[in-house]
Short mmCIF file of C-alpha atoms in Angstrom, two decimals:
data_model
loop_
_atom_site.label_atom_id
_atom_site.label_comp_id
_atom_site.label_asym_id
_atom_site.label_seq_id
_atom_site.Cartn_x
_atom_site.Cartn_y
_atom_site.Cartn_z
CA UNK A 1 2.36 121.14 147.43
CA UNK A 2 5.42 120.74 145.57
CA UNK A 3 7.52 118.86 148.33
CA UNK A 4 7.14 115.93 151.01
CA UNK A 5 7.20 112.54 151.28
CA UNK A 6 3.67 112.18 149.55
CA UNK A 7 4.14 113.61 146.63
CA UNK A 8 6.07 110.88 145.07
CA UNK A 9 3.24 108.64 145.70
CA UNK A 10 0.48 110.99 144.37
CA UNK A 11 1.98 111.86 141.25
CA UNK A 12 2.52 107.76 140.32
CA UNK A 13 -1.05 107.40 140.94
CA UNK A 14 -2.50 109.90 139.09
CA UNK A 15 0.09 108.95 136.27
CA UNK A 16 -1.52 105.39 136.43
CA UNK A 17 -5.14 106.86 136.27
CA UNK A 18 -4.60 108.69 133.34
CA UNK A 19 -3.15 105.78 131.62
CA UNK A 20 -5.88 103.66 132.96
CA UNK A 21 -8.23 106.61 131.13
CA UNK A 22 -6.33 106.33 127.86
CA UNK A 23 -4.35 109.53 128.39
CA UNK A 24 -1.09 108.23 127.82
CA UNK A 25 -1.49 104.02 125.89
CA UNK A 26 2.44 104.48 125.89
CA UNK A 27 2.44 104.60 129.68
CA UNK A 28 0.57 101.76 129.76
CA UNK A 29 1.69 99.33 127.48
CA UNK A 30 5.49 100.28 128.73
CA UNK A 31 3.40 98.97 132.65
CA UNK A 32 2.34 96.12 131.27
CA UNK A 33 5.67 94.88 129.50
CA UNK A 34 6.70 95.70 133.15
CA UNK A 35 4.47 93.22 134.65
CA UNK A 36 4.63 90.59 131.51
CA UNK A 37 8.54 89.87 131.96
CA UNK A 38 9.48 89.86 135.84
CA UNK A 39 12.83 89.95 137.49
CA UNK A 40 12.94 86.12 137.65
CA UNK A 41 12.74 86.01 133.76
CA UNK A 42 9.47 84.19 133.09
CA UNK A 43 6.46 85.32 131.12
CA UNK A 44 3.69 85.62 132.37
CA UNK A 45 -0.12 87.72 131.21
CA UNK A 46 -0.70 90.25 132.86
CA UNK A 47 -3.86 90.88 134.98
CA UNK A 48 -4.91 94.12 135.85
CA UNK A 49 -7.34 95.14 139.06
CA UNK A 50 -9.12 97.94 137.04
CA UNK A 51 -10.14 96.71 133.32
CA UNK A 52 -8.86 99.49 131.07
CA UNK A 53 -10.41 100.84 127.81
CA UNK A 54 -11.10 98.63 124.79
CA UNK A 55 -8.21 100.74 123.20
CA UNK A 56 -5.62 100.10 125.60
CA UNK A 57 -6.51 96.59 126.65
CA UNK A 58 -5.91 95.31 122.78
CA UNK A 59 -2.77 97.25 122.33
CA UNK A 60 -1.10 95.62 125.67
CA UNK A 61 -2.32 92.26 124.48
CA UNK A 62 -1.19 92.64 120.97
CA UNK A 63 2.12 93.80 122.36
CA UNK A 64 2.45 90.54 124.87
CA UNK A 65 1.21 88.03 121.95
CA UNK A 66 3.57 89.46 119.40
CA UNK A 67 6.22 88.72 122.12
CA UNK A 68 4.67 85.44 122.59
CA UNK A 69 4.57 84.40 119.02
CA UNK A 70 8.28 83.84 118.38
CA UNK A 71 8.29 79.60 120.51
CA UNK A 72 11.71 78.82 119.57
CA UNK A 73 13.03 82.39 120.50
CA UNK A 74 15.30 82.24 123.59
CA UNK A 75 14.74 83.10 126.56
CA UNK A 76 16.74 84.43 129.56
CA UNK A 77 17.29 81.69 132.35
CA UNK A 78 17.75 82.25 135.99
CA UNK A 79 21.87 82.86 135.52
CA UNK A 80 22.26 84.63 132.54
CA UNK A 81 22.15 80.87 130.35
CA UNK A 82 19.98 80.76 127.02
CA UNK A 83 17.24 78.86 127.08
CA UNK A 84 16.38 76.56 124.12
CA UNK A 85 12.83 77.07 122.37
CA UNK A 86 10.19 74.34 122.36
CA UNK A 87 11.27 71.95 119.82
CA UNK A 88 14.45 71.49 121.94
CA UNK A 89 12.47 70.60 125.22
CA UNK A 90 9.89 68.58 122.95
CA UNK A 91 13.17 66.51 121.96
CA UNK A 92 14.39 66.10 125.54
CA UNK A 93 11.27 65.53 126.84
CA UNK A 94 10.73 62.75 124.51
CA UNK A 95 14.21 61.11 124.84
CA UNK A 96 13.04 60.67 128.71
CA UNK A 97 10.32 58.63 127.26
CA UNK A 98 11.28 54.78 127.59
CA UNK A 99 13.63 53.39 124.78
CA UNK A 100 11.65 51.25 122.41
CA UNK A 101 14.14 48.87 120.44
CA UNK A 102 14.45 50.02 116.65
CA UNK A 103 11.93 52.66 116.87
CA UNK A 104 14.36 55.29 116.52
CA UNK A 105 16.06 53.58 113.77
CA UNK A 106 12.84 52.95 112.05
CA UNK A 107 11.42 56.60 112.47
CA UNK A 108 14.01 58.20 112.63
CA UNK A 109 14.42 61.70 110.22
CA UNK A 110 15.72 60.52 106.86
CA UNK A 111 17.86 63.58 105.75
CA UNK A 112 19.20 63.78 102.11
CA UNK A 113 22.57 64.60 101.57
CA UNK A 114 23.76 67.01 99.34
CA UNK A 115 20.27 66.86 97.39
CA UNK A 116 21.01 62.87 96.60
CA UNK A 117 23.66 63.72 93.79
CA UNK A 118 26.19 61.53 96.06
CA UNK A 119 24.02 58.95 95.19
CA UNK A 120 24.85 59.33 91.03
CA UNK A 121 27.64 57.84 90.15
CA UNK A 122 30.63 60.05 88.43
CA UNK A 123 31.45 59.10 84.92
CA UNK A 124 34.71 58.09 84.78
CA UNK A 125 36.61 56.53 82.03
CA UNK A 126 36.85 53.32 84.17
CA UNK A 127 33.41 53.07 84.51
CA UNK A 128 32.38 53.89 80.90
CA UNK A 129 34.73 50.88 79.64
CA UNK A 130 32.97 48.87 82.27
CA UNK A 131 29.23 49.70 80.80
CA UNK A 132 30.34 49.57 77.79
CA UNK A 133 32.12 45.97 78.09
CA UNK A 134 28.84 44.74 79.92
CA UNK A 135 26.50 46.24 76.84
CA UNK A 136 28.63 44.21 74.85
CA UNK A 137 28.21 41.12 77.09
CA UNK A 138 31.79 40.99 77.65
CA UNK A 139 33.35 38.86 80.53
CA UNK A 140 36.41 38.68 82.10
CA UNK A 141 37.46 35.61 80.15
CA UNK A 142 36.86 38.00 77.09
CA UNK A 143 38.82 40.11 77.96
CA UNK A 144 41.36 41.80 80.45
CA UNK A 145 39.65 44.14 83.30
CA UNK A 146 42.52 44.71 84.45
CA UNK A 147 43.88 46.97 81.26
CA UNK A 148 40.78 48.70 81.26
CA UNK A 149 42.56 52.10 81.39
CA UNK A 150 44.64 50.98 78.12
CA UNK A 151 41.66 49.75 76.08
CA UNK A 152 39.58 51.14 73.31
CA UNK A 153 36.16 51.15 71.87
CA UNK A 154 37.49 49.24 69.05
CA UNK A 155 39.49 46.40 71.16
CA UNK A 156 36.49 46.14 73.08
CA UNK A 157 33.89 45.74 69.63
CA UNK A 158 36.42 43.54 68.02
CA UNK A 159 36.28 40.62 71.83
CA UNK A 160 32.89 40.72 71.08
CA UNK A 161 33.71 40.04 67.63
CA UNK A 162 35.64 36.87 68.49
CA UNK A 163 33.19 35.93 71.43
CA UNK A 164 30.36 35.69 68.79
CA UNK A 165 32.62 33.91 66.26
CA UNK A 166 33.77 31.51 69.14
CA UNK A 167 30.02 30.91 70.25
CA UNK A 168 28.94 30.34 66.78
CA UNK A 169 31.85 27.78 66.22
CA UNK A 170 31.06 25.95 69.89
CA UNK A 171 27.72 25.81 68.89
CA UNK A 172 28.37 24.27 65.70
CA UNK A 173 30.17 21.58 67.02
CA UNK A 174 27.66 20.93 69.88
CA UNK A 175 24.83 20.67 66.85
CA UNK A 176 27.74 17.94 64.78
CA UNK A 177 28.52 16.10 68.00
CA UNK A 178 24.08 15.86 68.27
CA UNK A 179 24.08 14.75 65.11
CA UNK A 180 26.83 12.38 64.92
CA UNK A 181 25.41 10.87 68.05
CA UNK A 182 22.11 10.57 66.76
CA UNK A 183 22.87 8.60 63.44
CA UNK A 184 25.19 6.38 65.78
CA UNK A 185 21.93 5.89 68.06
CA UNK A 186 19.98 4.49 64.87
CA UNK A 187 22.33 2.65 63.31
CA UNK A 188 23.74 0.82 66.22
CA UNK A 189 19.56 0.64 67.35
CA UNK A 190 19.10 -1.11 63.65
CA UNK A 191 21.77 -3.42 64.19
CA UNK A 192 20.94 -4.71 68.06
CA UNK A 193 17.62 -5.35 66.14
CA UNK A 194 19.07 -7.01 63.16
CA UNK A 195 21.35 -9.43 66.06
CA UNK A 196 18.17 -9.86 67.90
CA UNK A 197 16.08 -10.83 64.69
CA UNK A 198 18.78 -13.33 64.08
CA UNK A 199 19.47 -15.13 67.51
CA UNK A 200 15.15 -15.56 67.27
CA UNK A 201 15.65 -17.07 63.87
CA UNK A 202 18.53 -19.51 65.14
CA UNK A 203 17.09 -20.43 68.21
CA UNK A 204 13.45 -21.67 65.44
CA UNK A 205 15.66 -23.54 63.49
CA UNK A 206 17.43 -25.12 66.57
CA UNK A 207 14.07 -26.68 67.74
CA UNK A 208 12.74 -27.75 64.80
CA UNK A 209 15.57 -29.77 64.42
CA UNK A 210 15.96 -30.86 68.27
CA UNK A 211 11.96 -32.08 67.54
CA UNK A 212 11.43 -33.26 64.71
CA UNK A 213 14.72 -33.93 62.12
CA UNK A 214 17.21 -35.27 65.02
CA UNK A 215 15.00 -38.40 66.22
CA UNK A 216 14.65 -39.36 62.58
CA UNK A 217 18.11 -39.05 61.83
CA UNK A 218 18.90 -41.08 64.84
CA UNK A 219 16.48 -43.91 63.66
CA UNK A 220 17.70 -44.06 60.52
CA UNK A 221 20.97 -44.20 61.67
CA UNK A 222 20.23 -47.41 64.21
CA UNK A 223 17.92 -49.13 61.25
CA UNK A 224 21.07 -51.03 59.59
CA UNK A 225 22.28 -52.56 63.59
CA UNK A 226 19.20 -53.28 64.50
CA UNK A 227 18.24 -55.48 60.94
CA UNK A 228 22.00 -57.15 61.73
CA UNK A 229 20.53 -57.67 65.46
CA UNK A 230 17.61 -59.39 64.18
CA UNK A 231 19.60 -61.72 61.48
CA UNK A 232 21.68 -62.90 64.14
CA UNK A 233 18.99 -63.74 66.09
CA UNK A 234 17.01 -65.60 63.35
CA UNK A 235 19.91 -67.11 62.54
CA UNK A 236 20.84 -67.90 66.34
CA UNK A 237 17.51 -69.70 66.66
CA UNK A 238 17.76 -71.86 63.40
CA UNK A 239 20.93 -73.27 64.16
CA UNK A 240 19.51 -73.91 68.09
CA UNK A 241 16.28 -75.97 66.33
CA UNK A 242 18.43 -77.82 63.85
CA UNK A 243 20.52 -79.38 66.59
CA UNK A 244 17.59 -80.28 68.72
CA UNK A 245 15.99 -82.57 65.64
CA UNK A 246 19.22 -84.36 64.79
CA UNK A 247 18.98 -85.82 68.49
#
């Protein structure tokens, strides 16, 4: 029965028996591959009516997990368009989340660039003068940042040379003026004192002789009028009793 419209039919079946049986595992696996990746593109396990052997079942799942495996691999879409893997839908499916202010900012990934040697600054001669202007505690009244590509080590050594010999003479002349000012302190201190002591010592004198020297001066003073007052008196009332008697 080599021809008619059955034999089609009965040849796939017994083809599918025997693989069923283990004759043929390539058969098989090739069916199942088949039935894992439809026309529509999507994966899916396959489930068969008639459980196989233990030898053919692993190899078809070994071959579908192996497939499986690979997340971020793309897929076919319905049109012919890649698909992206999971960690592309994970990120679109969380950017639908709702926007919470700063949190992306805040959590975001922080990527270093170029291994962080942006981050080092290059030496250049510009900034070498710099350091070595600010090891020597250089300003820029010290000196002129503006020639910094003209200057040397030794220009540089010999403004600190003069700052130091500047500060040193400043702060001699701040420790003079202290001094100066504090001898002037005493000695003008000693002489308010001295001015005081002698005002106190004038003012003593003053009332001792506003107490007890002026009213004796004064009396002494009056003494001679008032013994002329009382002779002309005396002699006032003589002369007034001598006339009386002659009457």
């Amino acid at each position: 029965v080599d021809s008619g419209p059955g034999v089609g039919a009965v040849r796939e079946i017994s083809a599918a028996a025997l693989a069923l049986r283990g004759g043929t595992k390539g058969a098989c696996n090739e069916g199942f591959r088949n039935s894992a990746v439809p026309q529509d593109g999507r994966r899916s396990i396959p489930v068969p009516v008639s459980g196989p052997r233990d030898g053919a079942m692993s190899d078809t799942m070994t071959d579908v997990e192996e497939g499986d495996s690979d997340e971020d691999a793309p897929t076919p879409r319905e049109g012919g368009e890649p698909r992206r893997g999971r960690r592309a839908d994970r990120a679109r499916r969380r950017r639908l989340l709702p926007e919470v202010p700063r949190l992306r900012n805040r959590y975001r990934d922080q990527i270093e660039i170029m291994g962080g040697i942006w981050k080092t600054e290059a030496r250049t001669a510009k900034r070498f003068f710099l350091q070595v202007a600010s090891e020597l505690n250089l300003e820029a009244r010290d000196w002129d940042p503006r020639e910094v590509y003209m200057v040397t080590i030794d220009d540089l050594q010999q403004a600190a040379a003069r700052k130091v010999e500047r500060q040193r003479h400043e702060a001699a002349v701040r420790l003079q003026a202290g001094w100066h000012c504090r001898c002037w302190y005493w000695s003008t201190r000693r002489l308010l004192l001295e001015r005081r002591g002698a005002a106190a010592r004038i003012q003593r004198w003053w009332r001792q002789q506003a107490l007890f020297r002026l009213p004796l001066w004064r009396a002494v003073k009056l003494r001679p009028r008032m013994e002329k007052a009382a002779t002309q008196m005396q002699s006032s009332i003589r002369a007034w009793r001598a006339r009386r008697n002659l009457r």
